[in-house]
Amino acid sequence: MKQIEKLWTWFQANEQEFNNALLLGINTDEVLAQFSKKLYAVSRRISFIVKVPNDEELPIIIVFTGGGYRKLFDKLIALEEMAPKLEMFRPQAFIKPLDNVEEVNLGLDDPIFFEDYEIKISDVRFNLLDFNIKTKQLKLTIYLPYYDELKDFEDLYDYLEMLLMEVLGEIKYKKHIKYFEVALLPEHHESLLPLVELQDYIDYLYTINSRKKPRTI
């Protein structure tokens, strides 16, 4: 926990510089490198995501994530709980499940940028390949716009893994997603399910496979 204290001591002393680096592009690489180095000292497997709200009156959220690995839970929680009072930022442990479902359903969700392309969660579809009743884990096909242009990028699967965590939350992602493959979103995709419905779909699979089988008399 000492390394967490050091991280927040540094951050509190450099909060304005961190804000300038994110919003104004001032010494961005240098400031983020310093923060990453101190987070690396806490754990090599913990990373962070910065979420800037549309409302300038709201704090910028720093999300600490361990990709759903249970062994990191205590450190992630401590990163949030041990944070000092900050003026411009709010720390958050774990990537949490999507909460603006209605906005996504209306296609009003903010795009996520990958290379030169903008992709919305509302534009992505999925289909079930397999469901293991015992482990409650799924194998999926993710249908992505611009896949032909993006398929050779090395970071594509890391990007999509993060997209799935944005929908499910990192804990549920780690628990339920065994594997996914990627394909181009077809022009006619009415039979495919919107990615935003993946949470409800998992809950549905739980329901149909937890029902008691009828007893034979």
CSV table of C-alpha atoms in Angstrom, one decimal:
chain,number,residue,atom,x,y,z
A,1,MET,CA,0.0,0.0,0.0
A,2,LYS,CA,3.0,2.3,0.4
A,3,GLN,CA,3.3,2.5,-3.4
A,4,ILE,CA,-0.3,3.6,-3.6
A,5,GLU,CA,0.4,6.4,-1.1
A,6,LYS,CA,3.4,7.5,-3.2
A,7,LEU,CA,1.3,7.6,-6.3
A,8,TRP,CA,-1.4,9.8,-4.8
A,9,THR,CA,1.1,12.1,-3.1
A,10,TRP,CA,2.7,12.7,-6.5
A,11,PHE,CA,-0.7,13.1,-8.2
A,12,GLN,CA,-2.1,15.6,-5.6
A,13,ALA,CA,1.1,17.7,-6.1
A,14,ASN,CA,0.8,17.5,-9.9
A,15,GLU,CA,-3.0,17.5,-10.4
A,16,GLN,CA,-3.0,20.8,-12.4
A,17,GLU,CA,-0.2,19.5,-14.6
A,18,PHE,CA,-2.1,16.2,-15.2
A,19,ASN,CA,-5.2,18.2,-16.1
A,20,ASN,CA,-3.3,20.4,-18.5
A,21,ALA,CA,-1.7,17.3,-20.1
A,22,LEU,CA,-5.0,15.8,-20.8
A,23,LEU,CA,-7.1,18.8,-21.8
A,24,LEU,CA,-4.5,21.2,-23.3
A,25,GLY,CA,-1.8,18.8,-24.5
A,26,ILE,CA,0.9,20.4,-22.4
A,27,ASN,CA,3.8,17.9,-21.7
A,28,THR,CA,1.3,15.1,-22.2
A,29,ASP,CA,3.8,12.3,-22.9
A,30,GLU,CA,6.0,13.2,-20.0
A,31,VAL,CA,3.2,13.6,-17.4
A,32,LEU,CA,1.5,10.4,-18.4
A,33,ALA,CA,4.8,8.5,-18.4
A,34,GLN,CA,5.4,9.7,-14.8
A,35,PHE,CA,2.0,8.6,-13.7
A,36,SER,CA,2.3,5.2,-15.5
A,37,LYS,CA,5.6,4.6,-13.8
A,38,LYS,CA,4.2,5.2,-10.4
A,39,LEU,CA,1.2,3.0,-11.2
A,40,TYR,CA,3.6,0.3,-12.5
A,41,ALA,CA,5.2,0.3,-9.1
A,42,VAL,CA,1.8,-0.6,-7.6
A,43,SER,CA,1.2,-3.4,-10.1
A,44,ARG,CA,2.5,-4.2,-13.5
A,45,ARG,CA,-0.9,-5.6,-14.5
A,46,ILE,CA,-3.0,-2.5,-13.5
A,47,SER,CA,-3.7,0.1,-16.2
A,48,PHE,CA,-5.9,3.1,-16.3
A,49,ILE,CA,-8.4,4.8,-18.6
A,50,VAL,CA,-9.3,8.5,-18.5
A,51,LYS,CA,-12.9,9.5,-19.1
A,52,VAL,CA,-13.6,13.2,-19.7
A,53,PRO,CA,-17.3,14.1,-19.1
A,54,ASN,CA,-19.2,16.4,-21.5
A,55,ASP,CA,-20.1,18.6,-18.5
A,56,GLU,CA,-17.1,20.7,-17.6
A,57,GLU,CA,-18.4,21.0,-14.1
A,58,LEU,CA,-17.9,17.3,-13.5
A,59,PRO,CA,-14.6,15.7,-12.5
A,60,ILE,CA,-12.5,13.7,-14.9
A,61,ILE,CA,-12.7,10.0,-14.0
A,62,ILE,CA,-9.6,7.9,-13.8
A,63,VAL,CA,-10.6,4.3,-14.1
A,64,PHE,CA,-8.1,1.7,-12.7
A,65,THR,CA,-8.5,-1.7,-14.3
A,66,GLY,CA,-6.9,-5.1,-13.8
A,67,GLY,CA,-8.8,-6.8,-16.7
A,68,GLY,CA,-11.1,-8.6,-14.2
A,69,TYR,CA,-8.2,-10.5,-12.5
A,70,ARG,CA,-9.4,-11.3,-8.9
A,71,LYS,CA,-5.9,-11.2,-7.4
A,72,LEU,CA,-5.8,-7.4,-8.2
A,73,PHE,CA,-9.1,-6.6,-6.6
A,74,ASP,CA,-7.7,-5.5,-3.3
A,75,LYS,CA,-5.2,-3.1,-5.0
A,76,LEU,CA,-7.8,-1.7,-7.3
A,77,ILE,CA,-10.1,-1.0,-4.4
A,78,ALA,CA,-7.3,0.6,-2.4
A,79,LEU,CA,-6.4,2.9,-5.3
A,80,GLU,CA,-9.9,4.3,-5.1
A,81,GLU,CA,-10.3,4.3,-1.3
A,82,MET,CA,-6.8,5.8,-0.5
A,83,ALA,CA,-7.1,8.7,-2.9
A,84,PRO,CA,-7.0,12.1,-1.3
A,85,LYS,CA,-9.6,14.7,-2.0
A,86,LEU,CA,-9.0,16.0,-5.5
A,87,GLU,CA,-10.3,19.1,-7.2
A,88,MET,CA,-10.5,18.0,-10.9
A,89,PHE,CA,-10.4,14.2,-10.8
A,90,ARG,CA,-12.3,11.2,-9.4
A,91,PRO,CA,-10.7,7.8,-9.1
A,92,GLN,CA,-12.8,4.7,-9.9
A,93,ALA,CA,-11.9,1.0,-9.2
A,94,PHE,CA,-12.9,-1.3,-12.1
A,95,ILE,CA,-14.5,-0.8,-15.4
A,96,LYS,CA,-18.1,-0.8,-14.5
A,97,PRO,CA,-21.0,-2.1,-16.7
A,98,LEU,CA,-22.6,0.2,-19.2
A,99,ASP,CA,-25.2,2.5,-17.6
A,100,ASN,CA,-26.3,4.6,-20.6
A,101,VAL,CA,-28.1,1.7,-22.3
A,102,GLU,CA,-31.0,3.8,-23.6
A,103,GLU,CA,-28.6,6.3,-25.1
A,104,VAL,CA,-26.9,3.4,-27.0
A,105,ASN,CA,-30.2,2.0,-28.1
A,106,LEU,CA,-31.0,5.3,-29.7
A,107,GLY,CA,-27.5,5.5,-31.4
A,108,LEU,CA,-26.6,8.6,-29.4
A,109,ASP,CA,-23.6,7.0,-27.7
A,110,ASP,CA,-20.2,8.7,-28.1
A,111,PRO,CA,-17.9,7.1,-30.7
A,112,ILE,CA,-14.7,5.3,-29.6
A,113,PHE,CA,-11.7,6.1,-31.8
A,114,PHE,CA,-9.5,3.4,-33.3
A,115,GLU,CA,-6.9,4.4,-35.7
A,116,ASP,CA,-8.7,6.7,-38.2
A,117,TYR,CA,-12.1,5.2,-37.6
A,118,GLU,CA,-15.0,6.0,-35.2
A,119,ILE,CA,-16.9,3.0,-33.9
A,120,LYS,CA,-19.9,3.2,-31.6
A,121,ILE,CA,-21.1,0.4,-29.3
A,122,SER,CA,-24.5,0.9,-31.0
A,123,ASP,CA,-22.9,-0.1,-34.4
A,124,VAL,CA,-21.5,-3.4,-33.1
A,125,ARG,CA,-23.3,-6.7,-33.2
A,126,PHE,CA,-22.7,-10.2,-31.9
A,127,ASN,CA,-23.7,-13.8,-32.3
A,128,LEU,CA,-23.3,-16.8,-29.9
A,129,LEU,CA,-20.8,-19.5,-31.0
A,130,ASP,CA,-21.0,-21.6,-27.9
A,131,PHE,CA,-22.2,-21.6,-24.3
A,132,ASN,CA,-20.7,-23.8,-21.6
A,133,ILE,CA,-23.5,-24.6,-19.2
A,134,LYS,CA,-21.1,-25.7,-16.4
A,135,THR,CA,-18.7,-22.7,-16.5
A,136,LYS,CA,-21.3,-20.2,-17.7
A,137,GLN,CA,-18.8,-19.0,-20.3
A,138,LEU,CA,-19.5,-17.8,-23.9
A,139,LYS,CA,-17.7,-17.9,-27.2
A,140,LEU,CA,-18.8,-15.1,-29.5
A,141,THR,CA,-18.5,-13.6,-32.9
A,142,ILE,CA,-18.2,-9.9,-32.8
A,143,TYR,CA,-19.4,-8.1,-36.0
A,144,LEU,CA,-17.5,-4.9,-36.5
A,145,PRO,CA,-17.9,-2.1,-39.0
A,146,TYR,CA,-14.7,-1.4,-41.1
A,147,TYR,CA,-13.3,-4.8,-40.1
A,148,ASP,CA,-11.6,-5.3,-43.5
A,149,GLU,CA,-9.7,-2.1,-42.9
A,150,LEU,CA,-8.8,-2.8,-39.3
A,151,LYS,CA,-8.2,-6.6,-39.2
A,152,ASP,CA,-4.4,-6.3,-39.7
A,153,PHE,CA,-3.9,-3.9,-36.8
A,154,GLU,CA,-2.0,-5.6,-34.0
A,155,ASP,CA,-4.0,-3.9,-31.2
A,156,LEU,CA,-7.5,-4.7,-32.6
A,157,TYR,CA,-8.3,-7.5,-30.2
A,158,ASP,CA,-7.1,-5.5,-27.2
A,159,TYR,CA,-9.3,-2.7,-28.4
A,160,LEU,CA,-12.3,-5.0,-28.7
A,161,GLU,CA,-11.6,-6.6,-25.4
A,162,MET,CA,-11.8,-3.2,-23.8
A,163,LEU,CA,-15.1,-2.5,-25.8
A,164,LEU,CA,-16.6,-5.7,-24.3
A,165,MET,CA,-15.5,-4.6,-20.8
A,166,GLU,CA,-17.2,-1.3,-21.4
A,167,VAL,CA,-20.4,-3.1,-22.0
A,168,LEU,CA,-20.2,-5.8,-19.3
A,169,GLY,CA,-17.8,-4.4,-16.8
A,170,GLU,CA,-14.5,-6.0,-16.3
A,171,ILE,CA,-15.6,-8.5,-13.7
A,172,LYS,CA,-18.4,-9.9,-15.7
A,173,TYR,CA,-16.3,-9.9,-18.8
A,174,LYS,CA,-13.6,-12.0,-17.1
A,175,LYS,CA,-16.2,-14.4,-15.7
A,176,HIS,CA,-18.3,-15.0,-18.8
A,177,ILE,CA,-16.3,-14.4,-22.0
A,178,LYS,CA,-14.1,-17.3,-22.9
A,179,TYR,CA,-13.3,-16.4,-26.5
A,180,PHE,CA,-14.4,-14.1,-29.3
A,181,GLU,CA,-13.7,-13.9,-33.0
A,182,VAL,CA,-14.3,-10.9,-35.2
A,183,ALA,CA,-16.0,-10.6,-38.6
A,184,LEU,CA,-17.2,-7.8,-40.8
A,185,LEU,CA,-20.6,-6.5,-40.0
A,186,PRO,CA,-22.8,-7.6,-43.0
A,187,GLU,CA,-25.0,-5.1,-44.8
A,188,HIS,CA,-28.1,-7.0,-43.6
A,189,HIS,CA,-27.6,-7.8,-39.9
A,190,GLU,CA,-31.2,-7.9,-38.6
A,191,SER,CA,-30.7,-11.4,-37.2
A,192,LEU,CA,-27.6,-10.3,-35.2
A,193,LEU,CA,-27.9,-9.0,-31.6
A,194,PRO,CA,-26.8,-5.5,-30.7
A,195,LEU,CA,-23.7,-5.6,-28.5
A,196,VAL,CA,-25.4,-3.5,-25.9
A,197,GLU,CA,-27.8,-6.4,-25.2
A,198,LEU,CA,-24.9,-8.7,-24.2
A,199,GLN,CA,-25.6,-8.2,-20.5
A,200,ASP,CA,-29.2,-9.2,-20.8
A,201,TYR,CA,-28.3,-12.1,-23.0
A,202,ILE,CA,-26.0,-13.6,-20.4
A,203,ASP,CA,-28.7,-13.2,-17.8
A,204,TYR,CA,-31.1,-15.0,-20.1
A,205,LEU,CA,-28.7,-17.9,-20.6
A,206,TYR,CA,-28.4,-18.2,-16.9
A,207,THR,CA,-32.2,-18.4,-16.6
A,208,ILE,CA,-32.8,-21.0,-19.2
A,209,ASN,CA,-30.0,-23.3,-17.9
A,210,SER,CA,-30.8,-23.0,-14.2
A,211,ARG,CA,-34.3,-24.2,-14.5
A,212,LYS,CA,-34.9,-27.5,-12.8
A,213,LYS,CA,-35.5,-30.5,-15.1
A,214,PRO,CA,-38.8,-32.1,-14.7
A,215,ARG,CA,-38.8,-35.2,-12.5
A,216,THR,CA,-39.8,-38.5,-14.0
A,217,ILE,CA,-42.2,-40.5,-11.8
